Short mmCIF file of C-alpha atoms in Angstrom, two decimals:
data_model
loop_
_atom_site.label_atom_id
_atom_site.label_comp_id
_atom_site.label_asym_id
_atom_site.label_seq_id
_atom_site.Cartn_x
_atom_site.Cartn_y
_atom_site.Cartn_z
CA MET A 160 13.89 -2.89 -28.91
CA ALA A 161 10.06 -2.83 -29.80
CA ILE A 162 8.64 0.56 -30.46
CA THR A 163 5.14 1.21 -28.70
CA ARG A 164 2.77 3.52 -30.33
CA ILE A 165 1.29 6.04 -27.69
CA GLY A 166 -1.85 8.04 -28.05
CA ASN A 167 -5.34 7.61 -29.21
CA PRO A 168 -5.75 4.97 -32.11
CA ALA A 169 -8.82 6.97 -33.12
CA ILE A 170 -6.75 9.93 -34.09
CA ALA A 171 -3.26 8.29 -34.76
CA ASP A 172 -4.61 6.82 -38.15
CA VAL A 173 -5.49 9.99 -39.29
CA ARG A 174 -2.75 12.54 -38.45
CA GLY A 175 -0.46 10.85 -36.17
CA VAL A 176 -0.03 11.79 -32.53
CA ASN A 177 2.01 15.01 -32.88
CA PHE A 178 0.52 18.35 -33.91
CA ARG A 179 -2.85 16.68 -33.88
CA ASN A 180 -4.48 19.93 -32.47
CA ILE A 181 -5.80 22.12 -35.22
CA ILE A 182 -6.35 25.18 -32.96
CA ILE A 183 -3.00 27.05 -32.42
CA ASN A 184 -2.38 28.43 -29.00
CA GLY A 185 -5.20 26.41 -27.52
CA ASP A 186 -3.49 26.64 -24.17
CA MET A 187 -3.51 30.60 -23.94
CA SER A 188 0.19 30.65 -23.38
CA ILE A 189 1.01 33.27 -26.09
CA SER A 190 -0.29 36.97 -25.98
CA GLN A 191 1.93 39.18 -27.99
CA ARG A 192 -0.27 42.08 -28.59
CA SER A 193 -1.27 42.55 -24.95
CA THR A 194 -2.12 40.51 -21.92
CA SER A 195 -5.09 42.70 -21.33
CA ALA A 196 -7.16 44.86 -23.63
CA SER A 197 -10.02 46.68 -22.28
CA SER A 198 -13.02 48.72 -23.65
CA ILE A 199 -13.48 45.95 -26.41
CA THR A 200 -16.59 46.75 -28.43
CA SER A 201 -15.24 45.73 -31.98
CA SER A 202 -14.04 42.51 -33.81
CA GLY A 203 -10.56 41.74 -34.04
CA TYR A 204 -7.43 40.15 -32.33
CA HIS A 205 -7.22 42.17 -29.24
CA ALA A 206 -5.16 40.03 -26.69
CA LEU A 207 -4.42 36.28 -26.97
CA ASP A 208 -2.61 35.17 -30.23
CA ARG A 209 -4.99 33.56 -32.91
CA HIS A 210 -8.07 33.68 -30.82
CA ARG A 211 -10.28 36.30 -32.53
CA LEU A 212 -13.32 38.19 -31.26
CA ALA A 213 -16.36 38.73 -33.44
CA ILE A 214 -18.95 41.03 -32.01
CA SER A 215 -21.67 43.23 -33.03
CA SER A 216 -23.20 45.59 -30.68
CA LEU A 217 -23.32 43.26 -27.51
CA GLY A 218 -21.75 44.77 -24.30
CA THR A 219 -18.16 46.07 -23.69
CA TRP A 220 -15.50 43.70 -22.63
CA THR A 221 -12.05 43.46 -21.22
CA ILE A 222 -10.13 40.32 -22.57
CA SER A 223 -6.98 39.18 -20.75
CA GLN A 224 -4.64 36.49 -20.32
CA SER A 225 -5.48 34.89 -16.85
CA THR A 226 -3.55 32.66 -14.53
CA ASP A 227 -6.83 31.03 -13.38
CA VAL A 228 -6.77 27.44 -14.71
CA PRO A 229 -8.20 24.18 -14.06
CA THR A 230 -6.14 22.27 -11.41
CA GLY A 231 -3.89 19.48 -12.26
CA GLN A 232 -4.26 19.75 -16.02
CA GLY A 233 -0.78 21.19 -16.83
CA PHE A 234 -2.28 24.46 -18.11
CA GLY A 235 -0.75 27.87 -16.99
CA LYS A 236 -2.92 30.25 -18.71
CA SER A 237 -6.49 30.80 -19.74
CA MET A 238 -8.40 33.61 -21.63
CA LYS A 239 -10.82 35.55 -19.68
CA PHE A 240 -13.76 37.68 -20.90
CA ASP A 241 -14.99 40.25 -18.40
CA CYS A 242 -18.12 42.14 -19.20
CA THR A 243 -17.67 45.79 -18.37
CA THR A 244 -20.91 47.33 -20.04
CA ALA A 245 -23.97 45.01 -20.04
CA ASP A 246 -26.50 44.54 -22.69
CA ALA A 247 -29.39 42.63 -21.25
CA SER A 248 -31.67 43.08 -24.16
CA PRO A 249 -29.71 42.31 -27.40
CA SER A 250 -31.19 43.48 -30.70
CA ALA A 251 -31.85 40.95 -33.26
CA GLY A 252 -28.51 41.33 -35.11
CA ASP A 253 -26.35 41.61 -31.98
CA VAL A 254 -24.03 38.72 -31.67
CA MET A 255 -20.57 37.67 -29.98
CA TRP A 256 -18.23 34.68 -30.28
CA VAL A 257 -14.63 33.65 -30.09
CA GLN A 258 -13.28 32.62 -33.59
CA HIS A 259 -10.40 30.52 -34.73
CA ARG A 260 -9.75 30.73 -38.45
CA ILE A 261 -7.72 27.90 -39.89
CA GLU A 262 -5.80 27.57 -43.23
CA GLY A 263 -7.14 25.05 -45.86
CA GLN A 264 -3.70 23.64 -46.67
CA ASN A 265 -3.58 22.47 -42.87
CA LEU A 266 -6.98 20.66 -43.14
CA GLN A 267 -6.57 18.46 -46.19
CA TYR A 268 -6.28 15.28 -44.15
CA LEU A 269 -9.94 15.79 -42.99
CA LYS A 270 -10.98 14.81 -46.35
CA LYS A 271 -13.81 17.12 -46.10
CA GLY A 272 -16.32 17.01 -49.14
CA THR A 273 -15.43 13.20 -49.83
CA SER A 274 -17.22 10.08 -48.83
CA SER A 275 -14.20 9.56 -46.38
CA ALA A 276 -14.74 12.79 -44.54
CA GLU A 277 -13.34 12.65 -40.96
CA LYS A 278 -15.31 13.38 -37.81
CA THR A 279 -13.85 16.11 -35.57
CA THR A 280 -13.90 16.53 -32.09
CA LEU A 281 -13.77 19.80 -30.06
CA SER A 282 -12.74 19.76 -26.46
CA PHE A 283 -11.95 22.59 -23.93
CA TRP A 284 -12.10 23.70 -20.44
CA VAL A 285 -14.48 26.52 -19.67
CA LYS A 286 -15.53 28.29 -16.37
CA SER A 287 -18.17 31.06 -15.88
CA ASN A 288 -20.59 32.44 -13.32
CA LYS A 289 -23.20 32.26 -16.17
CA THR A 290 -24.40 28.86 -16.24
CA GLY A 291 -26.54 27.32 -18.91
CA THR A 292 -26.50 26.50 -22.63
CA TYR A 293 -23.71 27.65 -24.92
CA ILE A 294 -22.94 26.98 -28.56
CA ALA A 295 -19.97 25.72 -30.29
CA GLU A 296 -19.93 25.78 -34.26
CA LEU A 297 -17.67 24.87 -37.16
CA GLU A 298 -18.02 26.91 -40.30
CA ASP A 299 -16.56 25.90 -43.74
CA THR A 300 -16.08 29.31 -45.26
CA ASP A 301 -15.03 27.90 -48.68
CA ASN A 302 -18.56 26.52 -49.10
CA SER A 303 -20.69 28.44 -46.70
CA ARG A 304 -21.60 25.52 -44.67
CA HIS A 305 -21.86 24.97 -40.92
CA ILE A 306 -22.62 22.73 -38.06
CA ALA A 307 -23.41 23.54 -34.39
CA LYS A 308 -23.79 21.67 -31.05
CA SER A 309 -24.76 22.97 -27.59
CA TYR A 310 -22.95 22.34 -24.42
CA THR A 311 -24.01 23.21 -20.77
CA ILE A 312 -22.15 25.14 -18.15
CA SER A 313 -23.59 23.23 -15.13
CA SER A 314 -21.99 24.77 -12.09
CA SER A 315 -21.15 28.46 -11.34
CA ASP A 316 -17.42 29.59 -11.17
CA THR A 317 -16.08 25.83 -11.70
CA TRP A 318 -13.81 24.57 -14.35
CA GLU A 319 -15.60 21.94 -16.54
CA LYS A 320 -14.19 20.07 -19.53
CA LYS A 321 -16.41 19.93 -22.54
CA THR A 322 -16.20 17.46 -25.50
CA ILE A 323 -18.21 17.89 -28.75
CA THR A 324 -17.98 15.63 -31.77
CA PHE A 325 -18.92 16.95 -34.99
CA ASP A 326 -19.73 14.57 -38.03
CA GLY A 327 -17.64 14.58 -41.23
CA ASP A 328 -19.08 16.55 -44.11
CA THR A 329 -19.31 14.74 -47.40
CA THR A 330 -20.02 17.86 -49.16
CA GLY A 331 -17.86 20.66 -49.97
CA THR A 332 -14.00 20.34 -50.36
CA LEU A 333 -11.70 22.73 -48.64
CA THR A 334 -9.33 24.82 -50.77
CA ASN A 335 -5.77 23.69 -50.46
CA ASP A 336 -4.23 27.25 -49.93
CA ASN A 337 -3.13 29.62 -47.21
CA ASN A 338 -6.44 31.30 -46.73
CA THR A 339 -9.29 30.61 -44.20
CA SER A 340 -11.31 27.45 -45.04
CA LEU A 341 -12.73 26.48 -41.40
CA GLU A 342 -13.48 28.44 -38.40
CA SER A 343 -14.43 27.21 -34.97
CA HIS A 344 -16.90 29.45 -33.02
CA LEU A 345 -17.59 29.48 -29.32
CA TYR A 346 -20.67 31.83 -28.99
CA LEU A 347 -21.10 34.04 -25.88
CA GLY A 348 -24.20 35.91 -26.83
CA ALA A 349 -26.64 36.15 -29.74
CA GLY A 350 -29.80 37.90 -30.82
CA THR A 351 -32.78 36.39 -32.44
CA ASN A 352 -31.26 36.67 -36.02
CA TYR A 353 -28.99 33.80 -34.80
CA THR A 354 -31.35 32.00 -32.33
CA SER A 355 -34.88 31.92 -34.05
CA GLY A 356 -34.41 28.77 -35.88
CA THR A 357 -33.47 25.22 -35.31
CA LEU A 358 -29.84 24.37 -34.27
CA ALA A 359 -27.74 22.98 -37.31
CA THR A 360 -26.67 19.82 -35.62
CA SER A 361 -25.97 18.22 -39.13
CA TRP A 362 -23.81 19.93 -41.68
CA ALA A 363 -25.95 22.42 -43.84
CA SER A 364 -25.87 25.35 -45.74
CA ASN A 365 -25.26 28.50 -43.59
CA THR A 366 -28.53 29.74 -42.22
CA ASP A 367 -27.95 32.34 -39.56
CA ALA A 368 -31.10 31.53 -37.59
CA ASN A 369 -29.75 28.06 -36.90
CA ARG A 370 -26.33 29.02 -35.63
CA ALA A 371 -26.76 29.81 -31.87
CA VAL A 372 -30.22 28.46 -30.68
CA GLY A 373 -30.54 28.24 -27.09
CA GLN A 374 -27.26 30.48 -26.49
CA VAL A 375 -27.35 32.23 -23.18
CA ASN A 376 -26.42 35.86 -23.09
CA LEU A 377 -23.01 36.41 -21.27
CA ALA A 378 -23.46 40.16 -21.76
CA ASP A 379 -26.60 40.53 -19.57
CA SER A 380 -24.41 41.65 -16.41
CA THR A 381 -21.29 43.32 -15.73
CA SER A 382 -20.85 40.63 -13.13
CA ASN A 383 -20.35 38.01 -15.80
CA GLU A 384 -16.96 36.34 -16.67
CA TRP A 385 -16.10 33.59 -18.84
CA TYR A 386 -12.74 31.74 -18.95
CA VAL A 387 -11.51 29.10 -21.49
CA THR A 388 -8.40 27.19 -22.17
CA GLY A 389 -7.23 23.93 -23.61
CA ILE A 390 -8.98 24.33 -26.75
CA GLN A 391 -8.35 21.51 -29.04
CA LEU A 392 -9.90 20.47 -32.31
CA GLU A 393 -8.69 17.08 -33.81
CA ALA A 394 -9.69 14.51 -36.26
CA GLY A 395 -11.71 11.67 -34.82
CA SER A 396 -14.54 10.95 -32.65
CA GLN A 397 -12.61 11.04 -29.31
CA ALA A 398 -10.89 13.83 -27.46
CA SER A 399 -7.35 12.84 -26.62
CA ASP A 400 -5.37 14.69 -23.82
CA PHE A 401 -4.53 18.27 -24.84
CA GLU A 402 -1.38 18.45 -26.78
CA LEU A 403 0.75 20.67 -24.63
CA LEU A 404 3.73 22.27 -26.78
CA PRO A 405 6.84 23.94 -25.61
CA PHE A 406 6.48 27.79 -25.49
CA ASP A 407 8.87 28.30 -28.24
CA VAL A 408 7.15 25.97 -30.46
CA ASN A 409 3.69 27.65 -29.65
CA LEU A 410 5.45 31.12 -30.17
CA LYS A 411 6.86 30.24 -33.57
CA ARG A 412 3.43 28.78 -34.69
CA CYS A 413 1.76 32.16 -33.65
CA GLN A 414 4.45 34.08 -35.37
CA ARG A 415 3.23 32.87 -38.79
CA TYR A 416 0.43 35.29 -38.15
CA PHE A 417 1.89 37.93 -35.95
CA TYR A 418 5.19 39.08 -35.40
CA THR A 419 6.69 41.98 -33.24
CA THR A 420 10.19 43.29 -32.62
CA TYR A 421 9.12 44.11 -28.94
CA ASP A 422 10.52 41.58 -26.49
CA VAL A 423 8.05 38.84 -25.49
CA GLY A 424 5.90 40.30 -22.66
CA THR A 425 6.22 44.01 -24.00
CA ALA A 426 3.08 45.08 -25.74
CA PRO A 427 3.44 46.98 -28.93
CA GLY A 428 3.17 50.66 -28.48
CA THR A 429 5.15 50.46 -25.18
CA GLN A 430 8.05 52.99 -24.90
CA SER A 431 11.07 50.68 -25.13
CA ASN A 432 14.38 50.66 -26.77
CA ASP A 433 15.06 47.11 -25.77
CA ASP A 434 16.20 45.16 -28.94
CA VAL A 435 14.85 47.92 -31.22
CA PRO A 436 15.88 47.63 -34.83
CA GLN A 437 18.10 50.27 -36.11
CA VAL A 438 20.57 51.32 -38.82
CA PHE A 439 23.25 53.97 -38.85
CA ALA A 440 22.50 56.92 -41.14
CA PRO A 441 25.21 59.28 -42.48
CA ALA A 442 24.43 63.00 -42.10
CA THR A 443 24.32 63.86 -45.63
CA ASN A 444 21.71 61.35 -46.61
CA SER A 445 18.05 62.42 -46.93
CA TYR A 446 16.92 58.87 -47.31
CA PHE A 447 17.73 55.84 -45.16
CA GLY A 448 16.26 52.73 -44.49
CA PHE A 449 17.00 49.08 -43.52
CA ILE A 450 15.40 45.58 -43.73
CA ILE A 451 13.69 43.67 -40.81
CA TYR A 452 13.35 40.07 -41.33
CA TYR A 453 10.59 38.21 -39.36
CA SER A 454 11.61 35.30 -37.15
CA SER A 455 10.01 32.98 -39.92
CA PRO A 456 8.14 33.40 -43.17
CA MET A 457 4.65 34.55 -42.45
CA ARG A 458 1.37 33.33 -43.99
CA ASP A 459 1.18 36.11 -46.55
CA ALA A 460 2.67 39.57 -46.88
CA PRO A 461 1.65 41.34 -43.66
CA THR A 462 0.24 44.54 -42.55
CA ILE A 463 3.17 46.70 -40.98
CA VAL A 464 2.80 49.00 -38.17
CA ILE A 465 5.94 51.11 -37.37
CA TYR A 466 6.15 52.21 -33.66
CA ASN A 467 8.39 55.06 -32.36
CA PRO A 468 10.40 53.42 -29.42
CA ASN A 469 10.51 56.53 -27.59
CA THR A 470 6.81 57.52 -27.59
CA GLY A 471 4.98 54.53 -28.78
CA ALA A 472 3.38 56.49 -31.51
CA THR A 473 2.76 54.89 -34.86
CA GLY A 474 4.07 55.95 -38.21
CA SER A 475 7.34 57.27 -37.04
CA GLY A 476 10.66 56.04 -35.69
CA THR A 477 13.32 58.16 -33.98
CA THR A 478 17.10 58.80 -33.98
CA ASP A 479 19.46 58.17 -31.03
CA GLY A 480 19.15 62.04 -30.85
CA ASN A 481 15.46 61.58 -30.06
CA ALA A 482 14.22 63.27 -33.09
CA ASP A 483 11.04 61.86 -34.43
CA LYS A 484 11.15 60.91 -38.16
CA SER A 485 8.20 59.92 -40.24
CA MET A 486 8.74 56.30 -41.53
CA ASN A 487 7.22 54.23 -44.14
CA THR A 488 7.45 50.86 -45.70
CA PHE A 489 8.86 50.46 -49.29
CA LYS A 490 8.66 46.62 -49.57
CA ILE A 491 6.54 44.03 -47.78
CA SER A 492 6.90 40.40 -48.19
CA GLU A 493 6.28 37.17 -46.42
CA LYS A 494 9.84 37.23 -45.13
CA MET A 495 10.77 40.80 -44.57
CA VAL A 496 10.02 44.51 -44.75
CA HIS A 497 11.98 47.36 -45.74
CA VAL A 498 11.48 50.33 -43.56
CA ALA A 499 12.58 53.88 -44.30
CA ALA A 500 12.47 57.54 -43.54
CA ASN A 501 12.26 59.50 -46.88
CA ASN A 502 13.15 63.01 -47.62
CA THR A 503 14.08 63.56 -44.08
CA SER A 504 17.50 64.99 -43.52
CA ILE A 505 19.25 64.53 -40.22
CA SER A 506 21.71 67.38 -38.90
CA SER A 507 24.30 65.07 -37.81
CA SER A 508 25.26 61.17 -38.25
CA ALA A 509 22.84 59.16 -36.19
CA SER A 510 21.09 55.79 -35.80
CA ILE A 511 17.47 55.61 -36.80
CA LYS A 512 15.36 53.05 -35.14
CA CYS A 513 11.72 51.84 -35.02
CA HIS A 514 9.85 48.83 -33.61
CA ILE A 515 7.24 47.09 -36.08
CA THR A 516 4.30 44.68 -35.73
CA ALA A 517 3.58 42.52 -38.74
CA SER A 518 0.17 40.93 -39.11
CA ALA A 519 -0.68 38.18 -41.57
CA GLU A 520 -3.73 37.06 -39.51
CA LEU A 521 -6.65 35.33 -41.22
CA MET B 28 -19.17 43.72 -39.67
CA ASN B 29 -17.35 46.09 -41.79
CA ARG B 30 -14.19 47.89 -40.56
CA ASP B 31 -14.30 51.49 -39.77
CA PHE B 32 -11.18 53.03 -41.24
CA THR B 33 -10.60 56.62 -40.38
CA SER B 34 -8.73 57.05 -43.70
CA VAL B 35 -7.22 55.09 -46.44
CA THR B 36 -4.53 56.60 -48.71
CA LYS B 37 -2.51 55.18 -51.53
CA PHE B 38 1.35 55.34 -50.95
CA TYR B 39 3.63 55.77 -53.80
CA ASP B 40 7.44 54.81 -53.66
CA ARG B 41 10.11 57.10 -55.11
CA GLU B 42 9.66 55.82 -58.57
CA GLY B 43 6.09 56.67 -58.27
CA ASP B 44 4.74 53.22 -58.22
CA PHE B 45 1.63 52.58 -55.95
CA ILE B 46 2.97 50.03 -53.43
CA ASN B 47 0.92 50.09 -50.32
CA TYR B 48 -2.19 51.49 -48.54
CA LEU B 49 -1.49 53.82 -45.62
CA VAL B 50 -4.47 53.18 -43.38
CA VAL B 51 -5.45 54.98 -40.07
CA GLU B 52 -7.87 53.06 -37.73
CA ASN B 53 -8.48 53.60 -34.10
CA GLY B 54 -5.56 56.19 -34.03
CA ILE B 55 -3.17 53.64 -35.32
CA THR B 56 -1.34 54.09 -38.70
CA SER B 57 -0.54 50.93 -40.68
CA GLN B 58 0.72 50.09 -43.99
CA VAL B 59 -1.14 47.37 -45.91
CA PRO B 60 0.39 45.44 -48.98
CA LEU B 61 -1.37 45.00 -52.24
CA LYS B 62 -1.80 41.30 -51.58
CA GLU B 63 -5.14 39.70 -51.95
CA GLY B 64 -4.53 37.23 -49.24
CA ASN B 65 -4.00 40.01 -46.77
CA THR B 66 -7.17 40.25 -44.74
CA ASP B 67 -6.69 44.07 -44.13
CA TYR B 68 -6.35 44.39 -47.98
CA GLN B 69 -9.75 42.55 -48.47
CA ALA B 70 -11.36 44.65 -45.72
CA ILE B 71 -10.22 47.96 -47.71
CA GLN B 72 -11.75 46.51 -50.80
CA GLU B 73 -15.17 46.09 -49.02
CA TRP B 74 -14.81 49.42 -47.06
CA ALA B 75 -14.46 51.30 -50.41
CA LYS B 76 -17.72 49.67 -51.89
CA ILE B 77 -19.56 51.64 -49.12
CA GLU B 78 -21.07 54.99 -50.33
CA GLY B 79 -19.23 57.85 -48.75
CA ASN B 80 -15.91 55.88 -48.26
CA ASN B 81 -13.18 57.18 -50.45
CA ILE B 82 -9.61 56.03 -50.99
CA ILE B 83 -7.41 59.10 -51.08
CA ASP B 84 -4.88 59.30 -53.95
CA PRO B 85 -2.42 61.98 -53.49
CA GLY B 86 -0.77 61.05 -56.66
CA ALA B 87 2.81 59.82 -57.46
#
């Protein structure tokens, strides 16, 4: 039987058809930390996995996982930004963008920094009441270089697909390791420090003034909302159809960067004893601990937060008699963490338990 | 965009070895391993360079 190759020849020669999307959780299906985070004014991973907000003094936001999606495209979720405190007159240094950080070892096939450097194409669906010019940027953080292109949201409150192709960069190779080498940026607002130059439409050394020239200010009204889904960055000069992955595959890819013992759909800090890790501790011991293995090895040794399943407080666990016990970590690796209560005697034999989150985000 | 840690404290194990940082940020207590690839570890090093920020060392 003849085997027929499917997909886009422009990308198949570079990476193949599967796992061509460099962006993880581009369909916004995974949101382990929270499905909605409010009063956001600082940078970080607030809601949806792998999509980081970078912000400096530009309004207050609620970020949520939304079911508002483009019709007939196969998406179930989008990421929504809702402005709750406006900043209609940004200072020069105020700025805000959605950021996706990518490991260098996953990008070697782009051949950046060689004469064979590949073009890349960014595509996504976007919707906002705030029409006008927006900026998408790639930044090579290994070599402090960037390239930016503009796109236009033409119709208010209407899903539109945007496709942007970036040239390959023959300067600056990406380090072949597990740290950030490339970032994609979708700007939502920027002060003059980022808009006063000429947009860097060709690869060049980083110049802040050339990053977001022409960018509208999504923060200028509390009526403003911005939705995005189907973010795909791939090698080549054409956008292929979005690579929809099974939920479990998407979750597993996200868990390389963030893992939680809470059930899927339960935000860390929730009072919940469902599936809580625990160990039986004899009454005579004053030190007891146990090991929690993550679902798969993480990118690097992660930062651990210990949660009390009864109260949701951090830094403590509890016994099955509901006595709170201060808990710490005594070994953190890419595969497991040893959590323990130290110098804390218990009056009778009991189980001690805690939830954790482990973050090895870029 | 430096982080705004409430406190950063060295954490020692029972053998007296410095093994983690105990960090409080936005009311959440976390434990950061001494790994250069950990972005929170990187942020602590940058935070500690700022005048007035001090890593607490309770000793072993």
